[in-house]
PDB file of C-alpha atoms in Angstrom:
ATOM      1  CA  MET A1319      -3.463  -9.147  16.057  1.00 52.00           C
ATOM      2  CA  THR A1320      -3.784 -10.345  19.573  1.00 60.00           C
ATOM      3  CA  ASP A1321      -3.025  -6.940  21.087  1.00 74.00           C
ATOM      4  CA  PRO A1322      -5.744  -4.361  20.986  1.00 88.00           C
ATOM      5  CA  ILE A1323      -4.877  -1.527  18.364  1.00 95.00           C
ATOM      6  CA  ARG A1324      -5.080   1.822  19.944  1.00 97.00           C
ATOM      7  CA  SER A1325      -2.889   3.730  17.521  1.00 98.00           C
ATOM      8  CA  VAL A1326      -2.741   3.238  13.671  1.00 98.00           C
ATOM      9  CA  VAL A1327      -0.787   5.062  10.875  1.00 98.00           C
ATOM     10  CA  LEU A1328      -1.990   4.761   7.270  1.00 98.00           C
ATOM     11  CA  THR A1329      -0.305   6.424   4.494  1.00 98.00           C
ATOM     12  CA  GLY A1330      -1.773   6.855   1.169  1.00 96.00           C
ATOM     13  CA  ALA A1331      -5.263   7.776   3.359  1.00 96.00           C
ATOM     14  CA  SER A1332      -6.537  10.024   0.577  1.00 91.00           C
ATOM     15  CA  GLY A1333      -6.563   7.444  -2.209  1.00 87.00           C
ATOM     16  CA  GLY A1334      -9.146   4.490  -2.824  1.00 92.00           C
ATOM     17  CA  LEU A1335      -7.981   1.566  -0.676  1.00 96.00           C
ATOM     18  CA  GLY A1336      -6.354   3.886   1.809  1.00 96.00           C
ATOM     19  CA  ARG A1337      -9.636   6.029   2.334  1.00 96.00           C
ATOM     20  CA  ALA A1338     -11.610   2.685   2.477  1.00 97.00           C
ATOM     21  CA  LEU A1339      -9.075   1.472   5.084  1.00 98.00           C
ATOM     22  CA  ALA A1340      -9.291   4.775   7.261  1.00 98.00           C
ATOM     23  CA  ALA A1341     -13.044   4.222   7.390  1.00 97.00           C
ATOM     24  CA  GLU A1342     -12.968   0.403   8.243  1.00 98.00           C
ATOM     25  CA  LEU A1343     -10.375   0.551  10.953  1.00 98.00           C
ATOM     26  CA  ALA A1344     -11.874   3.639  12.637  1.00 98.00           C
ATOM     27  CA  ALA A1345     -13.293   2.892  16.293  1.00 97.00           C
ATOM     28  CA  PRO A1346     -14.120   4.730  19.401  1.00 97.00           C
ATOM     29  CA  GLY A1347     -10.980   4.782  21.618  1.00 96.00           C
ATOM     30  CA  ARG A1348      -8.466   4.592  18.282  1.00 98.00           C
ATOM     31  CA  ARG A1349      -6.423   7.206  17.580  1.00 98.00           C
ATOM     32  CA  MET A1350      -5.282   7.725  13.890  1.00 98.00           C
ATOM     33  CA  LEU A1351      -2.717   9.486  11.528  1.00 98.00           C
ATOM     34  CA  LEU A1352      -3.982   9.926   8.221  1.00 98.00           C
ATOM     35  CA  MET A1353      -1.366  10.952   5.574  1.00 97.00           C
ATOM     36  CA  GLY A1354      -2.178  11.695   1.927  1.00 94.00           C
ATOM     37  CA  ARG A1355      -1.028  13.979  -0.754  1.00 88.00           C
ATOM     38  CA  ASP A1356      -4.675  15.431  -1.356  1.00 90.00           C
ATOM     39  CA  ALA A1357      -5.588  17.728   1.348  1.00 91.00           C
ATOM     40  CA  GLN A1358      -9.583  18.008   0.476  1.00 93.00           C
ATOM     41  CA  ARG A1359      -9.695  14.269   0.125  1.00 93.00           C
ATOM     42  CA  LEU A1360      -7.506  13.690   3.264  1.00 96.00           C
ATOM     43  CA  ALA A1361      -9.973  15.991   5.109  1.00 96.00           C
ATOM     44  CA  GLU A1362     -12.995  13.566   3.944  1.00 96.00           C
ATOM     45  CA  ALA A1363     -10.965  10.360   4.778  1.00 97.00           C
ATOM     46  CA  ALA A1364     -10.625  12.036   8.300  1.00 97.00           C
ATOM     47  CA  GLY A1365     -14.256  13.214   8.773  1.00 97.00           C
ATOM     48  CA  ALA A1366     -15.408   9.726   7.965  1.00 97.00           C
ATOM     49  CA  ALA A1367     -13.286   8.094  10.456  1.00 98.00           C
ATOM     50  CA  ARG A1368     -14.370  10.437  12.876  1.00 98.00           C
ATOM     51  CA  ALA A1369     -17.890  10.030  12.188  1.00 98.00           C
ATOM     52  CA  ARG A1370     -17.074   6.291  13.437  1.00 97.00           C
ATOM     53  CA  GLY A1371     -15.510   7.404  16.671  1.00 97.00           C
ATOM     54  CA  ALA A1372     -11.557   7.300  16.161  1.00 98.00           C
ATOM     55  CA  GLU A1373      -9.649  10.284  17.202  1.00 98.00           C
ATOM     56  CA  VAL A1374      -7.970  11.784  13.903  1.00 98.00           C
ATOM     57  CA  GLU A1375      -4.927  13.666  12.935  1.00 98.00           C
ATOM     58  CA  THR A1376      -3.885  14.345   9.380  1.00 98.00           C
ATOM     59  CA  ALA A1377      -0.618  15.100   7.784  1.00 97.00           C
ATOM     60  CA  ALA A1378      -0.116  16.264   4.218  1.00 93.00           C
ATOM     61  CA  VAL A1379       3.575  15.667   4.406  1.00 91.00           C
ATOM     62  CA  PRO A1380       5.348  15.003   0.947  1.00 92.00           C
ATOM     63  CA  LEU A1381       6.750  11.426   1.066  1.00 92.00           C
ATOM     64  CA  THR A1382       9.483  12.226  -0.843  1.00 92.00           C
ATOM     65  CA  GLU A1383      10.705  14.875   1.855  1.00 95.00           C
ATOM     66  CA  THR A1384      11.986  11.886   3.932  1.00 95.00           C
ATOM     67  CA  ALA A1385      13.188  13.964   6.816  1.00 96.00           C
ATOM     68  CA  ALA A1386       9.926  15.728   7.486  1.00 96.00           C
ATOM     69  CA  LEU A1387       8.229  12.113   7.061  1.00 97.00           C
ATOM     70  CA  SER A1388      10.225  10.476   9.708  1.00 97.00           C
ATOM     71  CA  ARG A1389      10.101  13.622  11.795  1.00 97.00           C
ATOM     72  CA  CYS A1390       6.278  13.536  11.710  1.00 97.00           C
ATOM     73  CA  LEU A1391       5.891   9.702  12.436  1.00 98.00           C
ATOM     74  CA  GLN A1392       8.058  10.026  15.259  1.00 98.00           C
ATOM     75  CA  GLU A1393       6.307  12.625  16.995  1.00 98.00           C
ATOM     76  CA  PHE A1394       2.984  11.020  16.437  1.00 98.00           C
ATOM     77  CA  ASP A1395       4.506   7.788  17.994  1.00 98.00           C
ATOM     78  CA  ALA A1396       6.093   9.698  20.945  1.00 98.00           C
ATOM     79  CA  ALA A1397       2.367  11.049  21.878  1.00 98.00           C
ATOM     80  CA  HIS A1398       0.401   7.986  20.719  1.00 98.00           C
ATOM     81  CA  PRO A1399       2.604   4.779  20.156  1.00 98.00           C
ATOM     82  CA  VAL A1400       1.838   3.219  17.277  1.00 98.00           C
ATOM     83  CA  ASP A1401       0.423  -0.609  17.258  1.00 98.00           C
ATOM     84  CA  LEU A1402      -0.120  -0.554  13.442  1.00 98.00           C
ATOM     85  CA  LEU A1403       1.594   1.241  10.344  1.00 98.00           C
ATOM     86  CA  ILE A1404      -0.071   0.360   7.298  1.00 98.00           C
ATOM     87  CA  ALA A1405       2.350   1.725   4.196  1.00 98.00           C
ATOM     88  CA  ASN A1406      -0.126   2.225   1.514  1.00 97.00           C
ATOM     89  CA  ALA A1407       1.005   5.346  -0.236  1.00 95.00           C
ATOM     90  CA  GLY A1408       1.868   4.654  -3.974  1.00 94.00           C
ATOM     91  CA  VAL A1409       1.772   6.161  -7.443  1.00 93.00           C
ATOM     92  CA  LYS A1410       1.314   4.265 -10.639  1.00 92.00           C
ATOM     93  CA  THR A1411       2.734   5.534 -13.955  1.00 90.00           C
ATOM     94  CA  GLY A1412       2.848   4.065 -17.517  1.00 89.00           C
ATOM     95  CA  ASN A1413       5.472   3.632 -20.406  1.00 91.00           C
ATOM     96  CA  HIS A1414       5.697   2.987 -23.979  1.00 85.00           C
ATOM     97  CA  GLY A1415       7.575   0.261 -25.558  1.00 86.00           C
ATOM     98  CA  GLY A1416       9.953   0.028 -22.752  1.00 89.00           C
ATOM     99  CA  ILE A1417      10.671   3.611 -22.507  1.00 94.00           C
ATOM    100  CA  GLU A1418      10.020   5.604 -19.396  1.00 95.00           C
ATOM    101  CA  PRO A1419      11.446   9.024 -18.793  1.00 95.00           C
ATOM    102  CA  ALA A1420      14.271   8.768 -15.909  1.00 96.00           C
ATOM    103  CA  VAL A1421      12.620  11.426 -13.678  1.00 96.00           C
ATOM    104  CA  GLN A1422       9.187   9.560 -13.730  1.00 95.00           C
ATOM    105  CA  ALA A1423      11.049   6.241 -12.852  1.00 96.00           C
ATOM    106  CA  GLU A1424      12.564   8.083  -9.976  1.00 97.00           C
ATOM    107  CA  ARG A1425       9.686   9.629  -8.694  1.00 96.00           C
ATOM    108  CA  VAL A1426       7.841   6.338  -8.529  1.00 97.00           C
ATOM    109  CA  ILE A1427      10.687   4.934  -6.916  1.00 98.00           C
ATOM    110  CA  ALA A1428      10.901   7.563  -4.389  1.00 97.00           C
ATOM    111  CA  VAL A1429       7.197   7.424  -3.290  1.00 96.00           C
ATOM    112  CA  ASN A1430       6.816   3.717  -3.611  1.00 97.00           C
ATOM    113  CA  LEU A1431       9.934   2.014  -2.523  1.00 98.00           C
ATOM    114  CA  THR A1432      11.954   4.595  -0.749  1.00 98.00           C
ATOM    115  CA  ALA A1433       9.426   6.639   1.334  1.00 97.00           C
ATOM    116  CA  THR A1434       7.814   3.583   2.695  1.00 98.00           C
ATOM    117  CA  ILE A1435      11.319   2.159   3.909  1.00 98.00           C
ATOM    118  CA  HIS A1436      11.820   5.582   5.565  1.00 98.00           C
ATOM    119  CA  ALA A1437       8.232   5.233   7.016  1.00 98.00           C
ATOM    120  CA  VAL A1438       8.935   1.803   8.540  1.00 98.00           C
ATOM    121  CA  GLN A1439      12.255   2.573   9.712  1.00 98.00           C
ATOM    122  CA  ALA A1440      11.051   5.755  11.080  1.00 98.00           C
ATOM    123  CA  LEU A1441       8.808   3.732  13.357  1.00 98.00           C
ATOM    124  CA  LEU A1442      10.425   0.391  13.931  1.00 98.00           C
ATOM    125  CA  PRO A1443      13.079   1.296  16.577  1.00 98.00           C
ATOM    126  CA  ALA A1444      10.343   2.196  19.018  1.00 98.00           C
ATOM    127  CA  MET A1445       8.049  -0.749  18.071  1.00 98.00           C
ATOM    128  CA  HIS A1446      10.754  -3.088  18.415  1.00 98.00           C
ATOM    129  CA  ALA A1447      11.612  -1.492  22.120  1.00 98.00           C
ATOM    130  CA  ARG A1448       7.977  -2.396  22.999  1.00 98.00           C
ATOM    131  CA  ARG A1449       7.943  -5.516  21.503  1.00 98.00           C
ATOM    132  CA  ARG A1450       4.918  -5.020  19.970  1.00 97.00           C
ATOM    133  CA  GLY A1451       2.907  -3.639  16.889  1.00 98.00           C
ATOM    134  CA  ARG A1452       2.519  -4.596  13.126  1.00 98.00           C
ATOM    135  CA  ILE A1453       3.632  -3.135  10.070  1.00 98.00           C
ATOM    136  CA  ALA A1454       1.683  -3.620   6.798  1.00 98.00           C
ATOM    137  CA  ILE A1455       3.030  -3.209   3.396  1.00 98.00           C
ATOM    138  CA  VAL A1456       0.972  -2.805   0.333  1.00 98.00           C
ATOM    139  CA  GLY A1457       2.270  -4.296  -2.576  1.00 97.00           C
ATOM    140  CA  SER A1458       0.250  -5.312  -5.728  1.00 96.00           C
ATOM    141  CA  LEU A1459      -0.404  -8.133  -8.423  1.00 96.00           C
ATOM    142  CA  ALA A1460       2.359  -6.326 -10.281  1.00 96.00           C
ATOM    143  CA  ALA A1461       4.840  -7.732  -8.146  1.00 97.00           C
ATOM    144  CA  VAL A1462       3.293 -11.280  -8.694  1.00 97.00           C
ATOM    145  CA  ALA A1463       3.225 -10.886 -12.458  1.00 96.00           C
ATOM    146  CA  PRO A1464       5.107  -7.678 -13.666  1.00 96.00           C
ATOM    147  CA  HIS A1465       3.064  -5.612 -16.131  1.00 94.00           C
ATOM    148  CA  GLY A1466       5.025  -4.555 -19.319  1.00 94.00           C
ATOM    149  CA  ASP A1467       3.073  -1.166 -19.421  1.00 93.00           C
ATOM    150  CA  LEU A1468       4.142  -0.644 -15.660  1.00 94.00           C
ATOM    151  CA  LEU A1469       7.897  -0.844 -15.399  1.00 96.00           C
ATOM    152  CA  SER A1470       8.750   1.188 -12.576  1.00 97.00           C
ATOM    153  CA  TYR A1471       5.588   0.468 -10.665  1.00 96.00           C
ATOM    154  CA  SER A1472       6.112  -3.308 -11.387  1.00 97.00           C
ATOM    155  CA  ALA A1473       9.842  -3.141 -10.091  1.00 97.00           C
ATOM    156  CA  THR A1474       9.082  -0.710  -6.761  1.00 98.00           C
ATOM    157  CA  LYS A1475       5.816  -3.358  -5.870  1.00 98.00           C
ATOM    158  CA  ALA A1476       8.253  -6.178  -6.548  1.00 98.00           C
ATOM    159  CA  GLY A1477      10.878  -4.502  -4.285  1.00 98.00           C
ATOM    160  CA  LEU A1478       8.475  -3.880  -1.474  1.00 98.00           C
ATOM    161  CA  GLN A1479       7.278  -7.193  -1.715  1.00 98.00           C
ATOM    162  CA  ALA A1480      10.906  -8.746  -1.052  1.00 98.00           C
ATOM    163  CA  TYR A1481      11.413  -5.816   1.786  1.00 98.00           C
ATOM    164  CA  ALA A1482       8.271  -6.963   3.290  1.00 98.00           C
ATOM    165  CA  THR A1483       9.283 -10.777   3.250  1.00 98.00           C
ATOM    166  CA  ALA A1484      12.769  -9.849   4.620  1.00 98.00           C
ATOM    167  CA  LEU A1485      11.682  -7.733   7.296  1.00 98.00           C
ATOM    168  CA  ARG A1486       9.021 -10.347   8.382  1.00 98.00           C
ATOM    169  CA  ARG A1487      11.804 -12.724   8.756  1.00 98.00           C
ATOM    170  CA  SER A1488      14.303 -10.252  10.721  1.00 98.00           C
ATOM    171  CA  LEU A1489      12.023  -9.471  13.188  1.00 98.00           C
ATOM    172  CA  ALA A1490      10.789 -12.979  13.958  1.00 98.00           C
ATOM    173  CA  GLY A1491      10.453 -13.377  17.743  1.00 97.00           C
ATOM    174  CA  SER A1492      10.751  -9.482  18.154  1.00 98.00           C
ATOM    175  CA  GLY A1493       6.774  -9.159  18.805  1.00 97.00           C
ATOM    176  CA  VAL A1494       6.563  -7.064  15.830  1.00 98.00           C
ATOM    177  CA  GLY A1495       4.837  -8.546  13.172  1.00 98.00           C
ATOM    178  CA  VAL A1496       4.809  -7.762   9.167  1.00 98.00           C
ATOM    179  CA  THR A1497       2.215  -8.201   6.769  1.00 98.00           C
ATOM    180  CA  THR A1498       2.303  -8.304   3.045  1.00 98.00           C
ATOM    181  CA  VAL A1499      -0.803  -7.043   1.204  1.00 98.00           C
ATOM    182  CA  ILE A1500      -1.218  -7.915  -2.325  1.00 98.00           C
ATOM    183  CA  PRO A1501      -4.353  -6.482  -3.705  1.00 97.00           C
ATOM    184  CA  GLY A1502      -5.782  -7.201  -7.278  1.00 95.00           C
ATOM    185  CA  PHE A1503      -7.865  -4.727  -9.402  1.00 93.00           C
ATOM    186  CA  MET A1504     -10.006  -2.330  -7.153  1.00 93.00           C
ATOM    187  CA  ASP A1505     -12.268   0.312  -8.460  1.00 91.00           C
ATOM    188  CA  THR A1506     -10.349   3.463  -7.860  1.00 86.00           C
ATOM    189  CA  PRO A1507      -9.222   6.336  -9.593  1.00 83.00           C
ATOM    190  CA  MET A1508      -5.786   4.636 -10.337  1.00 82.00           C
ATOM    191  CA  THR A1509      -7.363   1.886 -11.673  1.00 84.00           C
ATOM    192  CA  ASP A1510      -9.425   4.026 -13.828  1.00 84.00           C
ATOM    193  CA  ARG A1511      -6.212   5.740 -15.416  1.00 85.00           C
ATOM    194  CA  GLN A1512      -5.186   2.032 -16.619  1.00 82.00           C
ATOM    195  CA  LYS A1513      -7.408   1.735 -19.985  1.00 86.00           C
ATOM    196  CA  GLY A1514      -7.189  -2.080 -20.289  1.00 85.00           C
ATOM    197  CA  PRO A1515      -8.228  -5.308 -18.742  1.00 88.00           C
ATOM    198  CA  ALA A1516      -8.985  -5.071 -15.288  1.00 88.00           C
ATOM    199  CA  PRO A1517     -10.430  -8.685 -14.178  1.00 92.00           C
ATOM    200  CA  MET A1518     -12.261  -9.417 -11.085  1.00 94.00           C
ATOM    201  CA  LEU A1519     -12.324  -5.502 -10.063  1.00 94.00           C
ATOM    202  CA  MET A1520     -13.121  -5.157  -6.354  1.00 95.00           C
ATOM    203  CA  PRO A1521     -14.950  -2.239  -4.716  1.00 96.00           C
ATOM    204  CA  PRO A1522     -12.248  -0.542  -2.318  1.00 96.00           C
ATOM    205  CA  ALA A1523     -14.715  -0.817   0.665  1.00 96.00           C
ATOM    206  CA  ARG A1524     -14.645  -5.098   0.267  1.00 97.00           C
ATOM    207  CA  ALA A1525     -11.153  -5.071   0.100  1.00 97.00           C
ATOM    208  CA  ALA A1526     -10.658  -2.859   3.214  1.00 98.00           C
ATOM    209  CA  ARG A1527     -12.684  -5.189   4.877  1.00 98.00           C
ATOM    210  CA  ILE A1528     -10.364  -8.304   3.713  1.00 98.00           C
ATOM    211  CA  VAL A1529      -7.463  -6.496   4.774  1.00 98.00           C
ATOM    212  CA  ALA A1530      -8.499  -5.531   8.163  1.00 98.00           C
ATOM    213  CA  ARG A1531      -9.729  -9.109   8.693  1.00 97.00           C
ATOM    214  CA  GLY A1532      -6.371 -10.269   7.890  1.00 98.00           C
ATOM    215  CA  LEU A1533      -4.368  -7.863  10.246  1.00 97.00           C
ATOM    216  CA  GLU A1534      -6.716  -8.796  12.847  1.00 96.00           C
ATOM    217  CA  ARG A1535      -5.909 -12.425  12.553  1.00 96.00           C
ATOM    218  CA  GLY A1536      -2.054 -11.635  12.123  1.00 96.00           C
ATOM    219  CA  ARG A1537      -1.794 -12.828   8.705  1.00 98.00           C
ATOM    220  CA  ALA A1538       1.899 -12.793   7.253  1.00 98.00           C
ATOM    221  CA  THR A1539       0.434 -12.279   3.526  1.00 98.00           C
ATOM    222  CA  ILE A1540      -3.314 -11.007   2.528  1.00 98.00           C
ATOM    223  CA  ALA A1541      -3.196 -11.595  -1.433  1.00 98.00           C
ATOM    224  CA  PHE A1542      -6.817 -10.922  -2.909  1.00 97.00           C
ATOM    225  CA  PRO A1543      -8.924 -12.176  -4.843  1.00 97.00           C
ATOM    226  CA  LEU A1544      -7.478 -15.205  -4.493  1.00 96.00           C
ATOM    227  CA  PRO A1545      -8.434 -16.933  -8.121  1.00 96.00           C
ATOM    228  CA  LEU A1546      -6.664 -13.913 -10.031  1.00 96.00           C
ATOM    229  CA  ILE A1547      -3.497 -14.147  -7.700  1.00 96.00           C
ATOM    230  CA  ILE A1548      -3.383 -17.882  -8.195  1.00 97.00           C
ATOM    231  CA  GLY A1549      -3.530 -17.663 -11.840  1.00 96.00           C
ATOM    232  CA  ALA A1550      -0.856 -14.884 -11.743  1.00 95.00           C
ATOM    233  CA  TRP A1551       1.370 -16.984  -9.959  1.00 96.00           C
ATOM    234  CA  LEU A1552       1.115 -19.793 -11.950  1.00 96.00           C
ATOM    235  CA  GLY A1553       1.250 -18.040 -15.338  1.00 95.00           C
ATOM    236  CA  GLU A1554       4.839 -16.745 -14.356  1.00 96.00           C
ATOM    237  CA  ARG A1555       5.777 -20.065 -13.830  1.00 96.00           C
ATOM    238  CA  LEU A1556       5.050 -21.030 -17.538  1.00 96.00           C
ATOM    239  CA  PRO A1557       7.912 -20.924 -20.182  1.00 97.00           C
ATOM    240  CA  ALA A1558       8.864 -17.143 -20.632  1.00 97.00           C
ATOM    241  CA  PRO A1559       7.638 -16.918 -24.174  1.00 96.00           C
ATOM    242  CA  LEU A1560       4.022 -18.157 -23.045  1.00 95.00           C
ATOM    243  CA  ALA A1561       3.931 -16.164 -19.870  1.00 94.00           C
ATOM    244  CA  ASP A1562       4.847 -13.061 -22.185  1.00 94.00           C
ATOM    245  CA  ARG A1563       2.010 -14.071 -24.682  1.00 94.00           C
ATOM    246  CA  ILE A1564      -0.491 -14.358 -22.158  1.00 93.00           C
ATOM    247  CA  MET A1565       0.334 -11.170 -20.468  1.00 93.00           C
ATOM    248  CA  ALA A1566       0.405  -9.426 -23.953  1.00 92.00           C
ATOM    249  CA  ARG A1567      -3.534  -9.518 -23.428  1.00 92.00           C
ATOM    250  CA  TYR A1568      -3.294  -7.512 -20.598  1.00 89.00           C
ATOM    251  CA  ARG A1569      -1.492  -4.433 -22.378  1.00 88.00           C
ATOM    252  CA  ALA A1570      -3.177  -1.002 -21.204  1.00 83.00           C
ATOM    253  CA  GLU A1571      -2.343   2.434 -21.692  1.00 85.00           C
ATOM    254  CA  ILE A1572      -1.640   4.171 -18.291  1.00 85.00           C
ATOM    255  CA  LEU A1573      -3.235   7.756 -18.420  1.00 83.00           C
ATOM    256  CA  PRO A1574      -1.431  10.873 -16.955  1.00 83.00           C
ATOM    257  CA  ASP A1575      -2.168  11.192 -13.120  1.00 78.00           C
ATOM    258  CA  PRO A1576      -3.823  14.607 -12.786  1.00 66.00           C
ATOM    259  CA  ASP A1577      -2.890  15.219  -9.346  1.00 62.00           C
ATOM    260  CA  GLU A1578       0.652  14.977 -10.474  1.00 54.00           C
ATOM    261  CA  ALA A1579       0.312  17.070 -13.531  1.00 39.00           C
ATOM    262  CA  ALA A1580      -1.268  19.692 -11.114  1.00 34.00           C
ATOM    263  CA  GLY A1581       1.653  19.454  -8.799  1.00 34.00           C
ATOM    264  CA  GLY A1582       0.263  17.320  -6.190  1.00 31.00           C
TER     265      GLY A1582
END
């Protein structure tokens, strides 16, 4: 980004990548709104950002409550015009043999896809009017190579990737940039619940540095680690039976999210 980043909104700030991004992006003179579902981890992320000089507000607004989400974002923007929105929040749930409870799929869609679109649309009119700012949407390797054990998760991440691309093209020349972030496997509690292969596992702090550097440069796509992303992309261009056999090597059991079990 060529313009200074004075005000940042980060959703999913209490999770692995989000928490690392909160610390990485914190700086003196920068105002941040950190959003997350776990109040304790959100407070810890805020503390780490404040220690690096940022002025931090937090909001534990459930992302599925879209009216409250939009209101929270617009109130923050009115006080601190947002230069950077990072839509990072997401949930991951598994399935077995192609069977996934409808209520589970609906929640994944609501959090990963619908809430992200609402967050973007809550801030976009003001950003567009100011003719400045950047929107970063965090996708996943599962959008590049859909995972048979992650039906709704793969679908929502593919949807986010398409939405971010379409949004970037729609906003061309407006002064508002759009970045798609496509991370591979990171050493986070979410990945811990995926009991299966996790090649090129990356610490969240390193991933956050890559994302921050890409955002500073105004990149349209930030994908990492590159060998894994390229391999996944090429694999999906093989004949379907061969691509399916390759992906079968990465079958995994997705354990339940303890926060979901506790109603978090």
